[in-house]
mmCIF file of C-alpha atoms and ligand atoms in Angstrom:
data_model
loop_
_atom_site.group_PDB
_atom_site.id
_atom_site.type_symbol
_atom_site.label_atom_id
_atom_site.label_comp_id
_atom_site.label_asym_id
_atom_site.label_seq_id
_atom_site.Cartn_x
_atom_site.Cartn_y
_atom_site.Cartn_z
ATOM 1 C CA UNK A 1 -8.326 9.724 -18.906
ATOM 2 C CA UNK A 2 -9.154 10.911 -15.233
ATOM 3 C CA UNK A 3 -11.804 9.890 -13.325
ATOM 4 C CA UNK A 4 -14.864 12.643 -12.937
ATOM 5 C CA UNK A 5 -16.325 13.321 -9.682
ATOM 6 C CA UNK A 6 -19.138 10.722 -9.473
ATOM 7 C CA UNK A 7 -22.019 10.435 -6.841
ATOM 8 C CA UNK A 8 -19.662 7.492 -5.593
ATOM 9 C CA UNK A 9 -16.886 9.751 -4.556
ATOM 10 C CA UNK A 10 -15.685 9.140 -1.570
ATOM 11 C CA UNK A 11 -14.736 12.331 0.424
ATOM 12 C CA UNK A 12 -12.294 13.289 2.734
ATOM 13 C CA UNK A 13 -10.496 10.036 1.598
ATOM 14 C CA UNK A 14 -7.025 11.092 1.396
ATOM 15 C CA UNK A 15 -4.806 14.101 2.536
ATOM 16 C CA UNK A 16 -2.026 15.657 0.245
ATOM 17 C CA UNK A 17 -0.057 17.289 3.116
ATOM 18 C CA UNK A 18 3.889 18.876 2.629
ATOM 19 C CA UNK A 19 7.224 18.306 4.094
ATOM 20 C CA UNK A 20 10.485 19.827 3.891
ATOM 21 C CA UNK A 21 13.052 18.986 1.362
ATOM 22 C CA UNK A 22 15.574 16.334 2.126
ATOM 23 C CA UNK A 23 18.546 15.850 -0.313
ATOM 24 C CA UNK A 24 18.920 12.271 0.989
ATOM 25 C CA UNK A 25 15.749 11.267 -0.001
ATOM 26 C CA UNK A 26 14.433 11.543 3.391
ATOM 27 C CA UNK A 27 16.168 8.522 4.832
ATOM 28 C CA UNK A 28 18.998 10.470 6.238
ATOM 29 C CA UNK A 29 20.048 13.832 7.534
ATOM 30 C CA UNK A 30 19.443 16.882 5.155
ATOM 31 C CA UNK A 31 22.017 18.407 3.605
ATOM 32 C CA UNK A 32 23.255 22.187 5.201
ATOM 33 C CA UNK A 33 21.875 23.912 2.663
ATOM 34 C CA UNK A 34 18.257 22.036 3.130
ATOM 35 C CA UNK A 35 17.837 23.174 6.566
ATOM 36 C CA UNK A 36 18.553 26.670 5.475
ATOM 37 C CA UNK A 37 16.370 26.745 3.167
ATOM 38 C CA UNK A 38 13.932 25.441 4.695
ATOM 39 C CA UNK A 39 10.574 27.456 4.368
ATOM 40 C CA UNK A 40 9.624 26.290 7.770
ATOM 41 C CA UNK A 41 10.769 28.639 10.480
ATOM 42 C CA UNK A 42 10.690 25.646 12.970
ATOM 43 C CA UNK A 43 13.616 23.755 10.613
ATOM 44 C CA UNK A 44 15.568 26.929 10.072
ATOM 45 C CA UNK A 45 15.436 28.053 13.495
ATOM 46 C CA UNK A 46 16.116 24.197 15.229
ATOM 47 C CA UNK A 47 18.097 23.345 12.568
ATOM 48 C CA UNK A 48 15.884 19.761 12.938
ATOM 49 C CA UNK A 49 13.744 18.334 10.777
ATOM 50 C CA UNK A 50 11.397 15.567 11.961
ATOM 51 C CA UNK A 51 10.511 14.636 8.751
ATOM 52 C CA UNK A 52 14.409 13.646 7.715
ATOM 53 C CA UNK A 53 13.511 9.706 7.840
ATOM 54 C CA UNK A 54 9.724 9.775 6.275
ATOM 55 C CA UNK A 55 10.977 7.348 3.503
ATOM 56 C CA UNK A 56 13.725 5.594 5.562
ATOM 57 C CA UNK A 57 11.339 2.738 6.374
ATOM 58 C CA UNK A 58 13.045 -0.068 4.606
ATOM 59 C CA UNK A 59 16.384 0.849 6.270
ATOM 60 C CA UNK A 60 15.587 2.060 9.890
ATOM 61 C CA UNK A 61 13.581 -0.258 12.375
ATOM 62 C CA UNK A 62 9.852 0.093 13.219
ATOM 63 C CA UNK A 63 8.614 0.063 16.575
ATOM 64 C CA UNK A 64 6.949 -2.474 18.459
ATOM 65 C CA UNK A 65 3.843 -2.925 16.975
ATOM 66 C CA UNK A 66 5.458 -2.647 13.131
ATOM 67 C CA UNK A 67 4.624 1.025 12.516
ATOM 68 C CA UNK A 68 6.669 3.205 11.689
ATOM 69 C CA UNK A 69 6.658 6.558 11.913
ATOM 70 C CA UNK A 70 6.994 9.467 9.771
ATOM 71 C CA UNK A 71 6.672 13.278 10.245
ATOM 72 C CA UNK A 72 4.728 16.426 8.781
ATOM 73 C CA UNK A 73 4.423 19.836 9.998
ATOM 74 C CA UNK A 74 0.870 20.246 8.570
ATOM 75 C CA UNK A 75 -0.191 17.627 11.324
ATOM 76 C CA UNK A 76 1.109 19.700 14.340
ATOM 77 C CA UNK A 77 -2.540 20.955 14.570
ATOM 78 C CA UNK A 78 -3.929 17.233 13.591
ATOM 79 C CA UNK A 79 -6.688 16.853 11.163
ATOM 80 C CA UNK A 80 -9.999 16.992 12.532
ATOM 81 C CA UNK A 81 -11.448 13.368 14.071
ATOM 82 C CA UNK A 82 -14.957 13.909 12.136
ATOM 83 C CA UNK A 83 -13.320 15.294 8.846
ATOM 84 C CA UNK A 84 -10.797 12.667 8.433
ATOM 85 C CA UNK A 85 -11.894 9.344 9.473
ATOM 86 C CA UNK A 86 -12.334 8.084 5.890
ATOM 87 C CA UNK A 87 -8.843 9.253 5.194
ATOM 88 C CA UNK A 88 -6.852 6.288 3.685
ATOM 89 C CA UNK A 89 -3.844 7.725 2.187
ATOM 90 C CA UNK A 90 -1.292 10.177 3.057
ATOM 91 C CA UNK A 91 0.312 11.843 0.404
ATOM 92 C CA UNK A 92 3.494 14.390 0.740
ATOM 93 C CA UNK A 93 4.858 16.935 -1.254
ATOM 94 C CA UNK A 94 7.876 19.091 -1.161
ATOM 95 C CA UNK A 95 9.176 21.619 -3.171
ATOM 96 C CA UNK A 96 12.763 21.584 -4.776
ATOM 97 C CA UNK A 97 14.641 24.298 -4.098
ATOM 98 C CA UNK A 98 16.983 23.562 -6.269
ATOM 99 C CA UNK A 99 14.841 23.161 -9.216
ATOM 100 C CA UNK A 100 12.887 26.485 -9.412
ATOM 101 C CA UNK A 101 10.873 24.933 -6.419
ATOM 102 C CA UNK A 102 9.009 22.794 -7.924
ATOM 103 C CA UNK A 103 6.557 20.923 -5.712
ATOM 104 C CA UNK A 104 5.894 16.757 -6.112
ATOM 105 C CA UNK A 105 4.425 14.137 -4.627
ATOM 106 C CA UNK A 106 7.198 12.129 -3.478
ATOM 107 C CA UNK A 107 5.338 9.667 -1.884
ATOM 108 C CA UNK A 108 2.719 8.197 0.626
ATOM 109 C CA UNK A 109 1.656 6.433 3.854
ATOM 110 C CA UNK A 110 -1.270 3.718 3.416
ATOM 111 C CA UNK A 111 -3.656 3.220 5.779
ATOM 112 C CA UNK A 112 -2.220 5.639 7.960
ATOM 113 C CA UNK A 113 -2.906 6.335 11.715
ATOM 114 C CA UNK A 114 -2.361 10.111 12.099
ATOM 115 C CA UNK A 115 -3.742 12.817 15.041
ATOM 116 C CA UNK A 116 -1.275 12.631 17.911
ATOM 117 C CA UNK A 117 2.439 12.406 18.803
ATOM 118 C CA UNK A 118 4.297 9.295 18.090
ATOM 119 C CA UNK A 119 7.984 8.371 20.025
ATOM 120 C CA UNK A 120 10.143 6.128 18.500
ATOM 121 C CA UNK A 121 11.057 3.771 20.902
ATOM 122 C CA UNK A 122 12.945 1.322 18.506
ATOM 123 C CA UNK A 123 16.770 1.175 19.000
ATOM 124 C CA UNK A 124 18.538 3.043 15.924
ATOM 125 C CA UNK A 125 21.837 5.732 16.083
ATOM 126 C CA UNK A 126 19.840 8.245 14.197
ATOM 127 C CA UNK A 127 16.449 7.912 16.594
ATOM 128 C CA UNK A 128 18.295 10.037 19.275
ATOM 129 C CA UNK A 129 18.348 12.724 16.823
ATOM 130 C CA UNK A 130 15.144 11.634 15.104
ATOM 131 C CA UNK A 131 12.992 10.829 17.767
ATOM 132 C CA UNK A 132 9.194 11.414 17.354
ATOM 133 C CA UNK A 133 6.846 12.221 14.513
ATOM 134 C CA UNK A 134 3.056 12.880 14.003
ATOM 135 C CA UNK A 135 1.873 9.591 11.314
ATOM 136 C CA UNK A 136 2.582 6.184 11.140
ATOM 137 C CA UNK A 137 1.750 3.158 8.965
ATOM 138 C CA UNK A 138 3.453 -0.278 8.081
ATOM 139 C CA UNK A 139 6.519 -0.267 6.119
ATOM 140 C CA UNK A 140 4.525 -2.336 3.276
ATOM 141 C CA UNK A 141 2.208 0.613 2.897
ATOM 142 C CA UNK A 142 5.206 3.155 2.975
ATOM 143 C CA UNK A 143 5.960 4.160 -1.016
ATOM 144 C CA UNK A 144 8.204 5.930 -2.339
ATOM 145 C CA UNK A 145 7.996 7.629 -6.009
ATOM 146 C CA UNK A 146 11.740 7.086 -7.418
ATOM 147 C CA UNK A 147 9.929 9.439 -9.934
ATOM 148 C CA UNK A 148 7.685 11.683 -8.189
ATOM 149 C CA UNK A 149 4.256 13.357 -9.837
ATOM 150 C CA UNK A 150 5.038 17.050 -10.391
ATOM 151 C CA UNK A 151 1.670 19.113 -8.582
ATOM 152 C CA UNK A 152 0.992 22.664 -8.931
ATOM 153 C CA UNK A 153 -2.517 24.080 -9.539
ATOM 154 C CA UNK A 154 -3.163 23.870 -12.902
ATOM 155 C CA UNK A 155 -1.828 20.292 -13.238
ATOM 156 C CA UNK A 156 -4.137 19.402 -9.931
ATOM 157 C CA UNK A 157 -7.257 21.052 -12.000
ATOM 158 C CA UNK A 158 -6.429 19.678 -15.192
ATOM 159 C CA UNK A 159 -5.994 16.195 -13.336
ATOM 160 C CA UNK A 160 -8.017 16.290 -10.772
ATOM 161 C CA UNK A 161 -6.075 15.675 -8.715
ATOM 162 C CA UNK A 162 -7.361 18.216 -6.024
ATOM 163 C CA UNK A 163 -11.154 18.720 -5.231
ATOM 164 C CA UNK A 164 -12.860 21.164 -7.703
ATOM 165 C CA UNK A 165 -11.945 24.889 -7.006
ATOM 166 C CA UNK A 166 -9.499 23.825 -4.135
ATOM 167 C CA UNK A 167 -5.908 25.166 -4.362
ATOM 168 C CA UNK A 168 -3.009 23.523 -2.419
ATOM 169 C CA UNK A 169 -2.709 24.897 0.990
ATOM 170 C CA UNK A 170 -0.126 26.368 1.710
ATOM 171 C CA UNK A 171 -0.720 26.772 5.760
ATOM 172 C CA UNK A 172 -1.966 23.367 6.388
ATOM 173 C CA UNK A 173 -3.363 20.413 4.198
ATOM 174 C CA UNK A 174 -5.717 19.616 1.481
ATOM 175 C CA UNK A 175 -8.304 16.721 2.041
ATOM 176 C CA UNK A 176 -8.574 14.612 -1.620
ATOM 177 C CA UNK A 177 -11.783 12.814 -2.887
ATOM 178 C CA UNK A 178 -11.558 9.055 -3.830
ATOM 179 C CA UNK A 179 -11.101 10.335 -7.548
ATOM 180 C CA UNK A 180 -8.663 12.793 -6.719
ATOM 181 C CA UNK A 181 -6.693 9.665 -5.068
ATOM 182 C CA UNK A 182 -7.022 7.181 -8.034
ATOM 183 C CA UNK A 183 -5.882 10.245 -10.244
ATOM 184 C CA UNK A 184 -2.829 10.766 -8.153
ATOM 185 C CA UNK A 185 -1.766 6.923 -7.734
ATOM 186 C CA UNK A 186 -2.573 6.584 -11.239
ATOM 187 C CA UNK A 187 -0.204 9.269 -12.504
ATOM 188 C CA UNK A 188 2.394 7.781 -9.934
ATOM 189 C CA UNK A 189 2.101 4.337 -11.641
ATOM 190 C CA UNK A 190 2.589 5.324 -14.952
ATOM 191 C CA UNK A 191 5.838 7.286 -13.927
ATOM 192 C CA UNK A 192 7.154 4.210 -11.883
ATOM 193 C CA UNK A 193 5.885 1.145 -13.839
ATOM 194 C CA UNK A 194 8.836 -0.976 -12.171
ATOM 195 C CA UNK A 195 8.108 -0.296 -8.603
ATOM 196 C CA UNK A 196 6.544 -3.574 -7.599
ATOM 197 C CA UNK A 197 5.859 -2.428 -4.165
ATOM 198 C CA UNK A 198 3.349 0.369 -5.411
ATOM 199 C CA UNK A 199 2.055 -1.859 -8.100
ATOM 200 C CA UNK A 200 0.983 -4.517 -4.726
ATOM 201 C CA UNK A 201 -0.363 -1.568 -2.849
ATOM 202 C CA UNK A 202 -2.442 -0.733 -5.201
ATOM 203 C CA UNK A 203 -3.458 -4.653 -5.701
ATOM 204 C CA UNK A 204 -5.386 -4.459 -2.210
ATOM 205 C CA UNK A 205 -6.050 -0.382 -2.096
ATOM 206 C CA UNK A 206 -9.687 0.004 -2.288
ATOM 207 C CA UNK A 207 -11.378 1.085 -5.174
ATOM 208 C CA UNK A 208 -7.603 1.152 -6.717
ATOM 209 C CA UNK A 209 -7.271 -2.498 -7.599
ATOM 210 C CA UNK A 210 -7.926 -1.745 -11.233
ATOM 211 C CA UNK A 211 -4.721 0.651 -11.639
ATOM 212 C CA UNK A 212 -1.931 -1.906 -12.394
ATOM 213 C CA UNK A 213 -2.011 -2.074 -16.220
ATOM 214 C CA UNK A 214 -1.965 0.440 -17.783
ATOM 215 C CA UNK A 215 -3.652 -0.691 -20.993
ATOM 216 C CA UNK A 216 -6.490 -2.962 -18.487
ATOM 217 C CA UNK A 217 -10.056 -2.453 -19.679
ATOM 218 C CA UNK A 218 -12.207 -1.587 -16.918
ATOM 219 C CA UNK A 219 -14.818 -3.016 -18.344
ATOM 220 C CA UNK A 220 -13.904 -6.471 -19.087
ATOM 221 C CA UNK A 221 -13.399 -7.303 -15.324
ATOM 222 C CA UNK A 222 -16.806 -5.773 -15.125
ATOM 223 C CA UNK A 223 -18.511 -7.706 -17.254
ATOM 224 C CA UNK A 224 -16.964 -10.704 -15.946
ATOM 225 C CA UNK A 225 -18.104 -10.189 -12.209
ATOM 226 C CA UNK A 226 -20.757 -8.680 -13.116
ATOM 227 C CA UNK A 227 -23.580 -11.010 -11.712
ATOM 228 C CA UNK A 228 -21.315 -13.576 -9.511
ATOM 229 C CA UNK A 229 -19.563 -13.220 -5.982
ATOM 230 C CA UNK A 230 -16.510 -14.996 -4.513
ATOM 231 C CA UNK A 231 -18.799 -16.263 -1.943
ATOM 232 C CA UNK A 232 -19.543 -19.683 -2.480
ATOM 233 C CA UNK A 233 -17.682 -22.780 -4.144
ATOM 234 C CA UNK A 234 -20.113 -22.326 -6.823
ATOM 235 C CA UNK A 235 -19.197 -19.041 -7.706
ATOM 236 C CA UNK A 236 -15.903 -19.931 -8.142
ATOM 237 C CA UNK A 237 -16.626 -22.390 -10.346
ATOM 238 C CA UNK A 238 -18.529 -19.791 -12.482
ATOM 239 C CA UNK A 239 -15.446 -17.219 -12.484
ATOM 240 C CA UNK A 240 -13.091 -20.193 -13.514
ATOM 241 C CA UNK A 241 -15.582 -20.693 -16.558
ATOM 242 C CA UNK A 242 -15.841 -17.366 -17.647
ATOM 243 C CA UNK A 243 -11.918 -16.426 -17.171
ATOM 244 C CA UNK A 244 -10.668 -18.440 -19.766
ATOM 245 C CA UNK A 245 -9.314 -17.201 -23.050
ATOM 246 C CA UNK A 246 -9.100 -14.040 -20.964
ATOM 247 C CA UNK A 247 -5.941 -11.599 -21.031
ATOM 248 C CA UNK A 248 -3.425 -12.102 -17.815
ATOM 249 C CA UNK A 249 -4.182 -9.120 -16.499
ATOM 250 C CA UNK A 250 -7.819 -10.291 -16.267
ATOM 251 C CA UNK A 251 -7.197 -12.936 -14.653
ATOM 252 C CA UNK A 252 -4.808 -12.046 -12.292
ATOM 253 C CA UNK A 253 -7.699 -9.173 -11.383
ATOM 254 C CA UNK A 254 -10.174 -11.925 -10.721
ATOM 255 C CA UNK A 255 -7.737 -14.252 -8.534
ATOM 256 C CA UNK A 256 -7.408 -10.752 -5.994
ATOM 257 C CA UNK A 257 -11.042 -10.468 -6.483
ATOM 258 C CA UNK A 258 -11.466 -13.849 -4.833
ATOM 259 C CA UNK A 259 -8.707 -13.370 -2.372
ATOM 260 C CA UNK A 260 -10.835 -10.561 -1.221
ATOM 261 C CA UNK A 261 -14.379 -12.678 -1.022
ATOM 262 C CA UNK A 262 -16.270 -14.576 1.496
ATOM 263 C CA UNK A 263 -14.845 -18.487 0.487
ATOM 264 C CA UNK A 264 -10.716 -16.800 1.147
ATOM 265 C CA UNK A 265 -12.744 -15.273 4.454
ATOM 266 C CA UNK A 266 -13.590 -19.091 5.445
ATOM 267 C CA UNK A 267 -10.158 -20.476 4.878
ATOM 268 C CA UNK A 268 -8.758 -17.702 6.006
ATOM 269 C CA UNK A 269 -10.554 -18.477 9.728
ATOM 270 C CA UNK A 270 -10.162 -22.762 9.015
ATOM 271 C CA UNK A 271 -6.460 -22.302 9.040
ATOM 272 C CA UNK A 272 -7.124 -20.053 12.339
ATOM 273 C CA UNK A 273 -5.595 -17.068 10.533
ATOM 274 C CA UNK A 274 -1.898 -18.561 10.838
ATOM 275 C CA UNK A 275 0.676 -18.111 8.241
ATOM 276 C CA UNK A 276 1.449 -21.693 6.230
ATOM 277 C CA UNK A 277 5.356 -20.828 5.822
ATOM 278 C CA UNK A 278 5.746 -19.913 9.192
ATOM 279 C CA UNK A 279 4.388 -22.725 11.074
ATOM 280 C CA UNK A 280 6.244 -25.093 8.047
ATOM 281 C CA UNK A 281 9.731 -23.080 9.430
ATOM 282 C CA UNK A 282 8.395 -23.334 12.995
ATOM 283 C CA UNK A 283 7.788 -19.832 13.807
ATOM 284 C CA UNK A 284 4.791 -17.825 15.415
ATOM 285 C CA UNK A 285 2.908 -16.112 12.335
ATOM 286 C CA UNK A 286 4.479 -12.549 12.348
ATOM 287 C CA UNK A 287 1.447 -10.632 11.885
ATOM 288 C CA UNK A 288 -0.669 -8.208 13.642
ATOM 289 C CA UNK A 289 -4.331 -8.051 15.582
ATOM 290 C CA UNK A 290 -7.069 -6.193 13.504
ATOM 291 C CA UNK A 291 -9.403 -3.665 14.854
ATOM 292 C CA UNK A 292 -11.944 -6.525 14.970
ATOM 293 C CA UNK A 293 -9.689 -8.793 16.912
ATOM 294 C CA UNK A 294 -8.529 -11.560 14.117
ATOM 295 C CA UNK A 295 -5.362 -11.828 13.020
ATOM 296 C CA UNK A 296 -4.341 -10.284 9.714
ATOM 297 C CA UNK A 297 -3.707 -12.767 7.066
ATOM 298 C CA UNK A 298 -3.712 -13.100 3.235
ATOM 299 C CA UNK A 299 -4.509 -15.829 0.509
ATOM 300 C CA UNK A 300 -2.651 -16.710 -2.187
ATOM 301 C CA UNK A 301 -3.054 -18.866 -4.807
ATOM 302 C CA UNK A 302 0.070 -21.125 -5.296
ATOM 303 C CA UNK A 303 -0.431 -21.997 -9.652
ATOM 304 C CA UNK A 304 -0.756 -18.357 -10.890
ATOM 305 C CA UNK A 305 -4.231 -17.676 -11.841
ATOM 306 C CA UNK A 306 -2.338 -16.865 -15.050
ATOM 307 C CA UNK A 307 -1.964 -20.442 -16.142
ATOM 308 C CA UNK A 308 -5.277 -21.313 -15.901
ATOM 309 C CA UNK A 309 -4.834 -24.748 -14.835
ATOM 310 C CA UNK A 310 -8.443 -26.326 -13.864
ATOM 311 C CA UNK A 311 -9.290 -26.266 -10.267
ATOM 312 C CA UNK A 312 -6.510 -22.639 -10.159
ATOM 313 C CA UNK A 313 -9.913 -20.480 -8.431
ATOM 314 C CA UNK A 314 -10.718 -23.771 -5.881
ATOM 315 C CA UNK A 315 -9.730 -23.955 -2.377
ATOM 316 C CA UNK A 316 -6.566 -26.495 -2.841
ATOM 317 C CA UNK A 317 -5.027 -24.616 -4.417
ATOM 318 C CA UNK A 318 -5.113 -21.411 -1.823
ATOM 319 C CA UNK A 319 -2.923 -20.997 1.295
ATOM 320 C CA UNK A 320 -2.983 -18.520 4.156
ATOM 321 C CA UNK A 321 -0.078 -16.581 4.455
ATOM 322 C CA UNK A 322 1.430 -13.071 6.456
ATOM 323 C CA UNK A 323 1.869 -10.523 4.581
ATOM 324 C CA UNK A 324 5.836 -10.959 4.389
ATOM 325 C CA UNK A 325 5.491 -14.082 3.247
ATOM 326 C CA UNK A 326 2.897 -13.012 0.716
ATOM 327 C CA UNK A 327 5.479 -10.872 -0.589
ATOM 328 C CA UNK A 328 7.987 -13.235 -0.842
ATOM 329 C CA UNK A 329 5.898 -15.704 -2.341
ATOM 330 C CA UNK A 330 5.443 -13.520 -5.002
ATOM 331 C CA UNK A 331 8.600 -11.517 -5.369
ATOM 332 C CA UNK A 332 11.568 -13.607 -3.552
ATOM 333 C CA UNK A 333 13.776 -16.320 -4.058
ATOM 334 C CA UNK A 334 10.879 -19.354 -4.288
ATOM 335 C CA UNK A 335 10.202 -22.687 -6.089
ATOM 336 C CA UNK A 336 7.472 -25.061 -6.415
ATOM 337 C CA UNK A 337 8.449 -28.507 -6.288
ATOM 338 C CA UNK A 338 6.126 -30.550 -5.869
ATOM 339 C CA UNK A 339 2.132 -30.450 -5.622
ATOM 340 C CA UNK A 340 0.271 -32.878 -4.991
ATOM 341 C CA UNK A 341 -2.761 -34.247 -3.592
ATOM 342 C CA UNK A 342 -2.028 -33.249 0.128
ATOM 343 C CA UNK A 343 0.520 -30.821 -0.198
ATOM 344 C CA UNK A 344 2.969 -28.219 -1.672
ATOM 345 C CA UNK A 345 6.576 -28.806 -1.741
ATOM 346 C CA UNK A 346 8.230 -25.553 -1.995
ATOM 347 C CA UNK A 347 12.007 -24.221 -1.132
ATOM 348 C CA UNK A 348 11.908 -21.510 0.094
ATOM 349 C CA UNK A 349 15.667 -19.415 0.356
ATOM 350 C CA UNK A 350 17.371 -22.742 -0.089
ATOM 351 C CA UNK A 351 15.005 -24.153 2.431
ATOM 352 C CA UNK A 352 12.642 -26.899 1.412
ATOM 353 C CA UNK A 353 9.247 -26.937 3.451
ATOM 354 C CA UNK A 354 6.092 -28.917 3.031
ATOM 355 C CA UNK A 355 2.424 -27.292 3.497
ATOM 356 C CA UNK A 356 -0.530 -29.521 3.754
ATOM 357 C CA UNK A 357 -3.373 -28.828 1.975
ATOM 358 C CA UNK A 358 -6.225 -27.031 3.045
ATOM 359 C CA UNK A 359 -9.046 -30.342 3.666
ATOM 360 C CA UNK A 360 -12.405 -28.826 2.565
ATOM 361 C CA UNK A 361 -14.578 -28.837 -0.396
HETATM 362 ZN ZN1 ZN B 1 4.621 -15.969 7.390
HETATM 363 ZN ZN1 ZN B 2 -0.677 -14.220 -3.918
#
């Protein structure tokens, strides 16, 4: 079921853009025989390729300000400033030559910052070698398809998975539409239903959050937020109402629905935009500035919205946290043990910290 071009289509909002193949899953050195077969003179004729560590993000070190940079030849002349300022997604392809060259989408940059040179300054053996690239994004929004999408024409215009009419470019890059985008990501999901970290990208991806179940009716979450914001305590209230008896998946869309709305906005800026489970281990929140100059920092909601425990949607039972420690929250090594009135017990990796409760109503 792909998505049709709509008057809501968002152009220009992703690039599908190609690399070289890497044996070593581009987080290492290619192989010999990669670099000779290379169909980029620059590779064969250096015997380099930039774009070795594209997916070596969760091994190498990002720089200073937590990017980390990746590489494609397609950006050597960048994409125009005008064209491509609603682009949101980077995807890459490469072709296989050692399976009938095949070309798939191996993977993507989030929220990418793309259009001029980038030195890696970070300390790392294989940065002497690998020193520079063209694109850059956080590690979190770095993913990897264990099981990539196979893309070739027909599949893209079957799919759409490429704008109407367009072929992929072979000299340079194709721009994709917002549907084109969701049809990608959603053929990626399906193919790697265990990757957790693609499944949480999509989570806060915009106009994506709707991709992480597979069976998820569209228009049940709809229907349910139909007429109500996350704005006001109120609303809340309403959403708590009309989400029980509802499937999991339902719910769980509706408690990222609210960490997205104007009430997680206010706690967000009581707590001053600082990270509960750092300040409880005594650290500076490990986050970054925004383009608007606040701090970027998540909600979460500490009883799963999946329990549906009353007062699960109100402000007590939300905390600000990084991004990291979202994560961890979520996926890590954590237990719950004790909330009450004030505040949340939790240990943490063997490490028991206390977080007082957010005082507003
Ligand atoms: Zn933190
Ligand atoms: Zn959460």
């Amino acid at each position: 079921m792909e998505v049709k071009q709509t008057e809501s289509t968002i152009l220009n909002y992703g690039i599908l853009s190609s690399i070289s193949w890497n044996s070593n899953d581009w987080a290492d050195h290619p192989s010999e025989e990669d670099l000779k077969t290379s169909k980029y003179d620059y590779v064969k004729d250096h015997g380099h390729m930039h774009e070795s560590l594209n997916f070596g993000h969760d091994k190498f070190p990002v720089e200073d300000d937590g990017y980390y940079i990746g590489y494609t030849p397609m950006f050597n002349r960048p994409p125009d400033v005008n064209n491509s300022q609603n682009v949101q997604i980077v995807f890459f392809t490469s072709s296989d030559y050692k399976n009938a060259n095949r070309k798939t989408i191996i993977g993507f940059y989030g929220f990418p910052i793309f259009g001029q040179w980038f030195t890696r300054n970070s300390k790392h053996e294989l940065y002497n070698k690998y020193d520079s690239g063209n694109i850059k994004a956080f590690p979190e929004d770095i993913i990897y398809f264990q099981n990539p999408v196979v893309i070739n024409n027909d599949i893209a215009q079957i799919h759409n998975l490429l704008p109407k009419g367009k072929k992929i470019s072979q000299q340079g890059f194709n721009y994709l539409n917002s549907d084109n985008v969701f049809n990608i990501i959603k053929l990626a999901l399906s193919l790697n239903q265990s990757n957790t970290k693609l499944r949480y990208f999509v989570d806060k991806f915009p106009l994506l959050e709707m991709l992480t179940k597979e069976e998820f009716d569209l228009q049940d979450f709809i229907s349910i937020i139909a007429d109500t914001t996350a704005d006001t305590i109120r609303d809340i209230e309403k959403l708590e109402k009309k989400m029980k008896g509802q499937q999991p998946e339902i719910k769980q869309r509706i408690s990222n629905f609210i960490e997205r709305g104007a009430i997680s906005k206010k706690i967000k800026k009581i707590n001053n935009y600082r990270c509960s489970v750092c300040e409880a281990l005594g650290t500076l929140t490990n986050s970054f500035i925004k383009e608007n100059d606040e701090i970027y920092i998540e909600t979460h909601h500490v009883e799963p919205v999946s329990k549906v425990k009353m007062g699960v949607l109100s402000m007590t039972n939300l905390m600000t946290v990084c991004a990291n420690h979202h994560r961890q929250l979520h996926y890590g090594k954590v237990e719950l043990i004790e909330n009450s009135e004030k505040h949340f017990v939790f240990i943490i990796d063997g490490k028991k910290i206390i977080i007082d409760k957010l005082g507003i109503t």
